[in-house]
Short mmCIF file of C-alpha atoms in Angstrom, two decimals:
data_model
loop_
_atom_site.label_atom_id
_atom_site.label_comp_id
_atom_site.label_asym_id
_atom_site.label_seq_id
_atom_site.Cartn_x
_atom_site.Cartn_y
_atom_site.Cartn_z
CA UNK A 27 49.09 65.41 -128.64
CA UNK A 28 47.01 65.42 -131.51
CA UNK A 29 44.06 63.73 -132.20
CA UNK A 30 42.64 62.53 -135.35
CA UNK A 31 38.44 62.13 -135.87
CA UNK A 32 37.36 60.76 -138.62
CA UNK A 33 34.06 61.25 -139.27
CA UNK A 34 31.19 60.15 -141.95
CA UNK A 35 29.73 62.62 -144.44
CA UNK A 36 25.95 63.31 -143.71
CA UNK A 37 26.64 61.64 -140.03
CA UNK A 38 27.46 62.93 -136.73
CA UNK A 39 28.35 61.44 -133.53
CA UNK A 40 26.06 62.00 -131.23
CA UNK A 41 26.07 61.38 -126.97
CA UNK A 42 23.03 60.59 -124.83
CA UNK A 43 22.75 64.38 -124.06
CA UNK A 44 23.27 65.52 -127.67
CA UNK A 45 20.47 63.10 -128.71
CA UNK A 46 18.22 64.65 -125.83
CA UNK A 47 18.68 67.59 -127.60
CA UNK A 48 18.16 66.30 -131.02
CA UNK A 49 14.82 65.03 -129.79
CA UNK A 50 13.61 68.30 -128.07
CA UNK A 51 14.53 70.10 -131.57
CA UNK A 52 12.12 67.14 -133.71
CA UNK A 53 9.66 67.84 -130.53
CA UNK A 54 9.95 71.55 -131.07
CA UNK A 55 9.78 71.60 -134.79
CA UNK A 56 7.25 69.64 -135.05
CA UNK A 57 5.06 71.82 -133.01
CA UNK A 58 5.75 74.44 -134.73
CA UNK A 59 4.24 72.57 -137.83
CA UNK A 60 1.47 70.99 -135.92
CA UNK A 61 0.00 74.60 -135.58
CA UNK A 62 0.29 75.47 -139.21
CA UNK A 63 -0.63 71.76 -140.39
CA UNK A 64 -3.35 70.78 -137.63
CA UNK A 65 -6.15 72.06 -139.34
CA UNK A 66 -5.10 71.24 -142.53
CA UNK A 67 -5.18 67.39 -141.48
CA UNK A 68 -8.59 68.18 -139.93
CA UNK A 69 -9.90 69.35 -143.20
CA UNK A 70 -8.65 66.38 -145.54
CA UNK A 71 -10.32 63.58 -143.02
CA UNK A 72 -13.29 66.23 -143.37
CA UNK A 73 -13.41 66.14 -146.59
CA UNK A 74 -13.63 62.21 -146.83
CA UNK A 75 -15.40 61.04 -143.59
CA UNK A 76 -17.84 64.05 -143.36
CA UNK A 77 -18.25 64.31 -139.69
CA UNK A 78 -16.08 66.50 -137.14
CA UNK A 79 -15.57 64.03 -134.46
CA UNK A 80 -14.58 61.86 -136.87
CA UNK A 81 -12.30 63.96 -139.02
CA UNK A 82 -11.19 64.95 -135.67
CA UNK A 83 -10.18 61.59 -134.61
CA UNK A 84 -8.47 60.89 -137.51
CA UNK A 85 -6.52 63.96 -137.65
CA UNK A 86 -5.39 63.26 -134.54
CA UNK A 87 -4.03 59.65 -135.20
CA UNK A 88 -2.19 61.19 -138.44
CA UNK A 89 -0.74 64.10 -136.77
CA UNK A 90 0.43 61.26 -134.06
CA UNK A 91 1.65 59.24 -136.55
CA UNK A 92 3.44 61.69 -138.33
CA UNK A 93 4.95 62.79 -135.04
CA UNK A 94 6.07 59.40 -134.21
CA UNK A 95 7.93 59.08 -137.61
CA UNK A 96 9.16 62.87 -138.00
CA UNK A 97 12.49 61.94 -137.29
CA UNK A 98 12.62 59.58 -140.58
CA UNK A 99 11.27 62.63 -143.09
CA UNK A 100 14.46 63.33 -145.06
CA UNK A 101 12.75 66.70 -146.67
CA UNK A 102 10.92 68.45 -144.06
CA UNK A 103 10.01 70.95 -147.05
CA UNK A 104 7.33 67.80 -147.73
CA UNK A 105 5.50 67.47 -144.18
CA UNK A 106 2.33 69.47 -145.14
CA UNK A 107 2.19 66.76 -148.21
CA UNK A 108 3.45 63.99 -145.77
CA UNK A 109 0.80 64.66 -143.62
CA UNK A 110 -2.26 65.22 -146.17
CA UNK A 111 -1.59 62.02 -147.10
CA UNK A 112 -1.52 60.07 -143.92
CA UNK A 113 -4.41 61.80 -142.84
CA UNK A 114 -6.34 61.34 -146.23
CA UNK A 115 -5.55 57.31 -146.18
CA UNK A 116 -6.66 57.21 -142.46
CA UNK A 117 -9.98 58.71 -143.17
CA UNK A 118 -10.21 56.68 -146.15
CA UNK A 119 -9.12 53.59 -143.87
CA UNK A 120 -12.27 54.50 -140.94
CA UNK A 121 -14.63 55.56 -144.08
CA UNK A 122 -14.49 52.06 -145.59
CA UNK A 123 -14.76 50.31 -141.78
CA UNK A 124 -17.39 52.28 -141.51
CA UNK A 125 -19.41 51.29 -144.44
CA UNK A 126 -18.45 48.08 -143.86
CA UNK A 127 -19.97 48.40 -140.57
CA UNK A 128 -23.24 50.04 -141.70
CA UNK A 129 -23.92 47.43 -144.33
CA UNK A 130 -23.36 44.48 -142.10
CA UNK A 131 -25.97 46.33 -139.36
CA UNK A 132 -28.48 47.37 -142.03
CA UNK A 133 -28.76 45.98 -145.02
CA UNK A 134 -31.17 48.11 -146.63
CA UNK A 135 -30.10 50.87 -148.99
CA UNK A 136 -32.17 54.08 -150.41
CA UNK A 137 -33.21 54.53 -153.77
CA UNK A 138 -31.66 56.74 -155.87
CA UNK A 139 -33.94 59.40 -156.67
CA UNK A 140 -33.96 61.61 -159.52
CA UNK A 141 -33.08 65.50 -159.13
CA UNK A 142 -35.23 66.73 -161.36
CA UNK A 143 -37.33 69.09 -160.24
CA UNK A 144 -35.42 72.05 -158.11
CA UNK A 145 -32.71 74.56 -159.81
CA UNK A 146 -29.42 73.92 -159.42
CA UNK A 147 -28.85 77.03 -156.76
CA UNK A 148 -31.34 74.64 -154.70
CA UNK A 149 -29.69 71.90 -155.29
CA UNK A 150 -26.44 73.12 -153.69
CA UNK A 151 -27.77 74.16 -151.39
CA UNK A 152 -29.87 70.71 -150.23
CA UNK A 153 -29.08 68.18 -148.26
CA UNK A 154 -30.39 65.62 -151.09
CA UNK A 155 -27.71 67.17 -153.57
CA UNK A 156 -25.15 66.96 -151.16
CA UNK A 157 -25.31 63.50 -150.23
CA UNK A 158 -25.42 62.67 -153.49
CA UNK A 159 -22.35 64.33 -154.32
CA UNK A 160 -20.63 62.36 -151.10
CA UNK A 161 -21.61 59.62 -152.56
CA UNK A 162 -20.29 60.64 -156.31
CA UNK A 163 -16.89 61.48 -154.53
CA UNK A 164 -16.61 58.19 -152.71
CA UNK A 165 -16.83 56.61 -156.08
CA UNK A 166 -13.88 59.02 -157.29
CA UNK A 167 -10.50 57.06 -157.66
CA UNK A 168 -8.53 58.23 -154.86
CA UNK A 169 -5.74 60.26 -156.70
CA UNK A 170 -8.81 62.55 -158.40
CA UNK A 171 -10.40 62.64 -154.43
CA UNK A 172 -7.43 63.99 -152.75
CA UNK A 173 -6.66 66.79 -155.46
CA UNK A 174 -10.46 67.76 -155.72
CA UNK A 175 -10.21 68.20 -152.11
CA UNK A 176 -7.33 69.80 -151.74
CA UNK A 177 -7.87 72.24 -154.38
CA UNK A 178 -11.02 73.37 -152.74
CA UNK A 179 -9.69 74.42 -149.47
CA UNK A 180 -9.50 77.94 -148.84
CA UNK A 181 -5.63 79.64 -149.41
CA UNK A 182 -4.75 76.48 -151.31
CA UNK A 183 -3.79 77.11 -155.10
CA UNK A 184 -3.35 74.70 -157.36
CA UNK A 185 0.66 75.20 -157.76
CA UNK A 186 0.82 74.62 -153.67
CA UNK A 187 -1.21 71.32 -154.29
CA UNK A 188 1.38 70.38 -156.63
CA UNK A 189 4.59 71.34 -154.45
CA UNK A 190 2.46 69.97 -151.37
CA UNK A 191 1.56 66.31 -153.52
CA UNK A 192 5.04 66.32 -155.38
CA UNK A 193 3.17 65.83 -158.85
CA UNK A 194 3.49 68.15 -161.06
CA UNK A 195 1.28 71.08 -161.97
CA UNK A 196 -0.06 69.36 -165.23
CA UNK A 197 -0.96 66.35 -163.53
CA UNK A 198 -2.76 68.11 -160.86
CA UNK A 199 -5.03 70.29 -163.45
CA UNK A 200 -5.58 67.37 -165.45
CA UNK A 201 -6.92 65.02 -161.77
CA UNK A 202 -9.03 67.80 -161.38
CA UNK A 203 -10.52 68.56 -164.65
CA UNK A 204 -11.61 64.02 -164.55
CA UNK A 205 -12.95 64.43 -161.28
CA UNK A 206 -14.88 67.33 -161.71
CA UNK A 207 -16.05 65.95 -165.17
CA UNK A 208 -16.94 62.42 -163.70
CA UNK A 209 -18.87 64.34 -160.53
CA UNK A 210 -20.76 66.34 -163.49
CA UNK A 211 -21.42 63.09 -165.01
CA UNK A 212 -22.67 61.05 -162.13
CA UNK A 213 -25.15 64.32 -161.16
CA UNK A 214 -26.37 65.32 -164.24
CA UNK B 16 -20.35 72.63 -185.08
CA UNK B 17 -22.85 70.38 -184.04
CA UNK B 18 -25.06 70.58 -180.94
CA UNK B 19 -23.70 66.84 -179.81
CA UNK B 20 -20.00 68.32 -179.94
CA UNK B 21 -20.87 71.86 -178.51
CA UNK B 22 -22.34 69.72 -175.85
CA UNK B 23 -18.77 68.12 -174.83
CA UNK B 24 -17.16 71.41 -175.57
CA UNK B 25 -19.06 72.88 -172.98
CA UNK B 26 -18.42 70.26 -169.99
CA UNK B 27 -14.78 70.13 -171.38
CA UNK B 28 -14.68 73.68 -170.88
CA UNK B 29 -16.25 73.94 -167.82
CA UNK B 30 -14.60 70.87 -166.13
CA UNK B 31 -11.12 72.51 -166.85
CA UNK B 32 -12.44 75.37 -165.15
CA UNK B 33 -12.83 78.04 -167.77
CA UNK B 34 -14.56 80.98 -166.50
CA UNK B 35 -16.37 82.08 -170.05
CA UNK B 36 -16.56 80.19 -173.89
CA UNK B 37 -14.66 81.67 -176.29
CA UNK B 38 -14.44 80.73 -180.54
CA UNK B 39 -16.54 78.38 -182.26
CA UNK B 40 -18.23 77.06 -179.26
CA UNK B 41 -19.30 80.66 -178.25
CA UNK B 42 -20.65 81.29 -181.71
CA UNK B 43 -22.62 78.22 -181.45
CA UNK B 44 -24.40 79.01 -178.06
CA UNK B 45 -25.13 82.36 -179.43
CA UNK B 46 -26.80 80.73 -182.63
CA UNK B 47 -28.59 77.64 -180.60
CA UNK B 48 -30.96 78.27 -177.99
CA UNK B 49 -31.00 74.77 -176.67
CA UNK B 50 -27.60 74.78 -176.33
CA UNK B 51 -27.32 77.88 -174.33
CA UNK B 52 -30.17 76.29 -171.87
CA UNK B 53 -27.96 73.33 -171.77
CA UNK B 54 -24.62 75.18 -171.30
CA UNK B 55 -26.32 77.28 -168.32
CA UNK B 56 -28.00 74.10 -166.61
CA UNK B 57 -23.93 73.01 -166.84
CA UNK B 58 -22.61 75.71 -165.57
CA UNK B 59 -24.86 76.35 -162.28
CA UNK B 60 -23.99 72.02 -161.94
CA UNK B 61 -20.49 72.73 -161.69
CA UNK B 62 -20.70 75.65 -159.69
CA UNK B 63 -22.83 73.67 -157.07
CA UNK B 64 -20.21 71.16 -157.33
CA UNK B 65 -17.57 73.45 -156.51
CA UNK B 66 -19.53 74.63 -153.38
CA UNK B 67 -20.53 71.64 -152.32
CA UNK B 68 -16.92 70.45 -152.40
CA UNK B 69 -15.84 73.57 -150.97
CA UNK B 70 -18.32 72.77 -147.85
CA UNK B 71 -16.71 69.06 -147.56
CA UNK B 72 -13.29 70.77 -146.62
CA UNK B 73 -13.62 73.91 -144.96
CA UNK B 74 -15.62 72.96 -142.08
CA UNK B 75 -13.07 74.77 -139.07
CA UNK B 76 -10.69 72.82 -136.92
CA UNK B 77 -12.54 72.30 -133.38
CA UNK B 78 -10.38 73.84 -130.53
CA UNK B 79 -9.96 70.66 -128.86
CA UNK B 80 -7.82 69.27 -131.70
CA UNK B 81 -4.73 70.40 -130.70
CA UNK B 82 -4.48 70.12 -127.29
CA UNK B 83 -5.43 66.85 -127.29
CA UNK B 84 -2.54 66.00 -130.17
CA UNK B 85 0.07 67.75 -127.45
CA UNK B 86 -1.60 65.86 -124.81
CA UNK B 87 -1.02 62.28 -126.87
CA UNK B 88 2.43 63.81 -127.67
CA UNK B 89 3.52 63.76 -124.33
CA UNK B 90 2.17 60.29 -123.43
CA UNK B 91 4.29 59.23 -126.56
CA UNK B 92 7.37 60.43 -125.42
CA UNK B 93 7.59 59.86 -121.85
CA UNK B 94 7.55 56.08 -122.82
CA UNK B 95 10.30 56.58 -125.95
CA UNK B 96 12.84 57.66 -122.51
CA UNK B 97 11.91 54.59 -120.57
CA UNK B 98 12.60 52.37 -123.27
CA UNK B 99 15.25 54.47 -124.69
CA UNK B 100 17.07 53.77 -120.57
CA UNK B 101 15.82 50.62 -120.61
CA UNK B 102 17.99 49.59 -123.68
CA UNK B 103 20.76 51.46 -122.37
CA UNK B 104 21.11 49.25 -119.44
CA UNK B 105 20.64 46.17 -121.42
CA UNK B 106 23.76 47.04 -123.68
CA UNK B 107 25.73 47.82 -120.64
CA UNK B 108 24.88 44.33 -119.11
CA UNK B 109 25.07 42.82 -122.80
CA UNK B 110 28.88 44.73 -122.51
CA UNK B 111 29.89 43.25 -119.07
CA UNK B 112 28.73 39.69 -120.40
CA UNK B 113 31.33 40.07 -122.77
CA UNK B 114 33.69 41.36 -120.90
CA UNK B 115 33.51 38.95 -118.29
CA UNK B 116 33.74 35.64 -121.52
CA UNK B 117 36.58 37.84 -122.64
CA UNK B 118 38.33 37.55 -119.38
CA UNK B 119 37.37 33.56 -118.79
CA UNK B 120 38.71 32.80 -122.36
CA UNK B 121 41.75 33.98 -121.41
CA UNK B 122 42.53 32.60 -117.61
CA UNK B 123 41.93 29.23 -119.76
CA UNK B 124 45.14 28.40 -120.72
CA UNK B 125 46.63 29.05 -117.30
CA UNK B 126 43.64 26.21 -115.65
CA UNK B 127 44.24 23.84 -118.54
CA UNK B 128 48.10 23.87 -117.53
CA UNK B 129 46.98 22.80 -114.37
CA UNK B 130 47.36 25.90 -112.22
CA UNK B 131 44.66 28.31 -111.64
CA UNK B 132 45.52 31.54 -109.93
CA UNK B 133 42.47 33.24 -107.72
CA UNK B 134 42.47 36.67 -106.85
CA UNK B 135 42.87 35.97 -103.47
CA UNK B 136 46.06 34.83 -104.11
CA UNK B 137 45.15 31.30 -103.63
CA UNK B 138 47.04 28.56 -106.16
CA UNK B 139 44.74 26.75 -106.85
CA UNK B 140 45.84 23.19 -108.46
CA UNK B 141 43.65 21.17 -109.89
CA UNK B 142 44.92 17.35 -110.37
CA UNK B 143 43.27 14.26 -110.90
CA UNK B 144 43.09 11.80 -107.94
CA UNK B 145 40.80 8.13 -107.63
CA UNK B 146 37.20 8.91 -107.07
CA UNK B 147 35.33 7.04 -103.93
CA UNK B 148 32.07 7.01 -104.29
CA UNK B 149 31.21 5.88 -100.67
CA UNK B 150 33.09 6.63 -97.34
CA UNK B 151 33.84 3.23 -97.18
CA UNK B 152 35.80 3.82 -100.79
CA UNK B 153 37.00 6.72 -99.69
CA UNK B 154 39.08 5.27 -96.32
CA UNK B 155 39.82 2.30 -98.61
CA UNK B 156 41.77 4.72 -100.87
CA UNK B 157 42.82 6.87 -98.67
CA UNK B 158 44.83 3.65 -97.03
CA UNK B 159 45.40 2.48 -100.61
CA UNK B 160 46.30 5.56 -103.16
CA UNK B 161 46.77 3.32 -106.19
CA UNK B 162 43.84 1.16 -106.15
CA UNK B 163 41.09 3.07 -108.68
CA UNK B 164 37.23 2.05 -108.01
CA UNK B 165 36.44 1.95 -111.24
CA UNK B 166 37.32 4.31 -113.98
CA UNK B 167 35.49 7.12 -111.97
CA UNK B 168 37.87 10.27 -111.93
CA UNK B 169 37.54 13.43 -110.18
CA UNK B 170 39.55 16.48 -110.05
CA UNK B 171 40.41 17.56 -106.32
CA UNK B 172 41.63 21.00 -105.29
CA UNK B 173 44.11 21.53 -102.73
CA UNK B 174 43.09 23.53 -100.58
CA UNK B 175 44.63 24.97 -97.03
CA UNK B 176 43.48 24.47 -93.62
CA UNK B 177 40.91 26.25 -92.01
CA UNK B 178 39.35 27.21 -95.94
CA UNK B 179 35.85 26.33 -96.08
CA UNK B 180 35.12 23.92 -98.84
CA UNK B 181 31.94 23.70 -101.40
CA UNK B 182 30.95 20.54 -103.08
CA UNK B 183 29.71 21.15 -106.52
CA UNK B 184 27.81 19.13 -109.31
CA UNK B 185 30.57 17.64 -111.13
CA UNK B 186 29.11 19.30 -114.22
CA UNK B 187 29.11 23.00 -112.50
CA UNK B 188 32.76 22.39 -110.99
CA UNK B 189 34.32 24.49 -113.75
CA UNK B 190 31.31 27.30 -113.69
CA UNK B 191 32.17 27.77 -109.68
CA UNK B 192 35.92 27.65 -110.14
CA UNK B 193 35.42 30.38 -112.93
CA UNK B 194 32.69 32.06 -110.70
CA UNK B 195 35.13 32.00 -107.37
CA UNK B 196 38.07 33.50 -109.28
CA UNK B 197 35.91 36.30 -110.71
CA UNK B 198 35.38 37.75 -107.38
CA UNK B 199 37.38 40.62 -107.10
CA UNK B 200 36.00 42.76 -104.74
CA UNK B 201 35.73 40.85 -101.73
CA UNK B 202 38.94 38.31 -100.95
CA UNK B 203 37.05 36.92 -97.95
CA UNK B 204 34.07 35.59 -100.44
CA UNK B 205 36.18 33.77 -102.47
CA UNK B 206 38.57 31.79 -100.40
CA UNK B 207 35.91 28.93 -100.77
CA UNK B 208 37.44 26.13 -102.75
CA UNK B 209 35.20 23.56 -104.42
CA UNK B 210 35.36 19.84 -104.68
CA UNK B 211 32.98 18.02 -107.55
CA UNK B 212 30.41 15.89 -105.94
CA UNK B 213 30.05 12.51 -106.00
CA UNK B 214 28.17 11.80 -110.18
CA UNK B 215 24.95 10.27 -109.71
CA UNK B 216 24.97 6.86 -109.41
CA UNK B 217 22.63 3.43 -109.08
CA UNK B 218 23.93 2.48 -104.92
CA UNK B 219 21.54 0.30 -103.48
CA UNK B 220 19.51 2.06 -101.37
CA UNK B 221 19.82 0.62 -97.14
CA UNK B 222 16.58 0.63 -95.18
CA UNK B 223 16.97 0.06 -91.99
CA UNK B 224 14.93 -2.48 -90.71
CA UNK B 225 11.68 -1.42 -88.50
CA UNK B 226 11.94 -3.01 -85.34
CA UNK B 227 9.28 -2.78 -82.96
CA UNK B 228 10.12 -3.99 -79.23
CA UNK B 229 6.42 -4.56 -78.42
CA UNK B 230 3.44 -5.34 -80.33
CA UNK B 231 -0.13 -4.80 -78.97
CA UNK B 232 -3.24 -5.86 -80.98
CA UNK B 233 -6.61 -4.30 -80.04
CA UNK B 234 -9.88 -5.02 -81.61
CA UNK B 235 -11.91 -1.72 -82.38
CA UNK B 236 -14.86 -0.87 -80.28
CA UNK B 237 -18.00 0.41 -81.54
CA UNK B 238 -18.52 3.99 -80.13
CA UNK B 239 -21.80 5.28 -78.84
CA UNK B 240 -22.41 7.27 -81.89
CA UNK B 241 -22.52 4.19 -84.82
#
């Protein structure tokens, strides 16, 4: 007897034991990747929320998140960008709730004041300069954020921000040249 | 060059990240002291920048990240199985539904040609006899077969002796004939025939009269209490 399957291209038929297995591999695989890209998620909400239980928080709902929905990433080649960019939007998301918060609690603001006096060695290295430069990179458009920040961590170059963002390496170079102009610009 | 353009120059040249001036602009900070105070102000601005930005996003992981990722992980998928079961059993109930219309859909032609076969091996014939609506009705027809009380039909199943019968809304007759003949795993279960009951109607309602033999009025007492 012979038996004829026809099957779709790019489909397989799968049983219930089959799919068991298909979700151990997406379990396994992805903890493979949650090793490499864990701290890498940490770092991005970091970067935006400036506060480790925070960042930690948030890295944790965005690796979750990209856990639940690892099965739907066609190109796993693109997780680590996948990834940056949940994790960057969710900070961004609990940054802006936060404000929000803060302003409705306290409605005062401080005055600006002028950075005139110390060198600029002092000035990085002061708590004054830096929360004026968080508050120069919250006014960054978000594109010029995220490759500003991801340019800056440590074993990132700027061709793996492009393969990791999908842009490509011109537009990355030129993001980073505005935001580091407009930063220069708000602390002159 | 003028100092106003060396000026842009120099934070174009730094803000692409150019390590050292080169050309006309490099001739000019040479020539223009001002310039060159400018151009190093710039250049220790952008390298706080830069370390300042570095500091944002290289603060390390805390160990407790992880872990407590796997430990969400696992609370994640434990419920994706339950639910994944869960809609497993709902198909399967969703497939014996159809099965079972399937299967009733096609025993209909056999009932509507008047004979119904159960899987006890009961005929059962379904035919369409006067309706009495009251036992008095019913010996009145039973003595007289062609005299009809009214237009009121019902459909009467045969049924042999010693086989318990069930009287059903006349609405739900059809549901327990279908119901009766789908039982196929116990015979004994379904040799239970049904008759329709009786449709609702307006009958005067008989009270029997209260009758009271003896009748005893009392006046009430006041009690020590009031």
């Amino acid at each position: 007897m012979r038996e004829l399957v026809l099957t779709q291209p790019g489909r397989v038929l799968v049983g219930p034991s089959e799919r068991e297995d298909e979700s151990s591999r997406a379990h396994r695989e992805f903890e493979e990747r949650l090793v490499e890209c864990g701290p890498l998620a940490f770092r991005v909400a970091y970067g935006v929320l400036r506060h480790a239980a925070d960042a930690e928080d948030a890295a944790q709902e965005a690796l979750l998140k990209a856990y639940r929905n690892f099965g739907r990433l066609r190109e796993p080649a693109r997780f680590r960008g996948w990834l940056v960019r949940i994790a960057f939007r969710l900070a961004l998301d609990r940054w802006r709730s936060a404000k929000r918060r803060e302003k409705r609690e306290t409605q005062w603001t401080g005055p600006e004041q002028s950075a005139a006096g110390p060198t600029t060695e002092e000035l990085a290295v002061s708590s004054e300069f830096q929360a004026r430069l968080d508050r120069a990179m919250e006014e960054l458009p978000e594109k010029f954020r995220l490759v500003l920040l991801l340019a800056a961590i440590q074993g990132y170059t700027l061709e793996e921000v492009s393969g990791m963002l999908g842009i490509p390496m011109g537009t990355v170079k030129s993001r980073l040249f505005f935001a580091r102009k407009e930063l220069a610009e708000k602390l002159r | 060059m003028s100092c106003e353009r060396c000026k842009e120059k120099m934070v174009d040249a730094l803000a692409g990240g150019e390590g050292a001036v080169h050309g006309e602009l490099a001739a000019h900070l040479r020539a223009c002291a001002g310039c060159k105070k400018v151009y190093e102000a710039q250049v220790h601005l952008f390298g706080a920048i830069d370390s300042g930005v570095r500091a944002m996003v290289n603060e390390t992981a805390p160990a407790s990240l992880l872990p407590r990722v796997r430990a969400r992980m696992e609370e994640t998928r434990a419920p994706r199985l339950v639910w994944r079961s869960a809609w497993s059993v709902v198909a399967i109930a969703a497939m014996i539904l159809v099965i079972s219309l399937g299967f009733v859909r096609r025993s209909r032609p056999l009932r509507d040609a008047g004979l119904t076969k159960a899987p006890t091996g009961v005929a059962i014939r379904t035919e369409t006899v006067p309706f009495a609506a009251t036992p008095r009705e019913a010996a009145s027809t039973a003595a007289n077969p062609r005299r009809r009380p009214g237009n009121k039909m019902e459909t009467r199943i045969n049924r042999p002796s010693g086989v318990p019968e069930v009287t059903v809304l006349a609405e739900e007759h059809q549901a327990f004939v279908r119901f009766v003949a789908r039982i196929p795993a116990d015979p004994q279960k379904a040799v239970a025939l049904t008759r329709p009951a009786p449709p609702q109607q307006d009958l005067p309602v008989e009270i029997a009269l209260l009758q009271i033999e003896k009748l005893k009025v009392k006046l009430l007492e006041p009690t020590t209490e009031e």
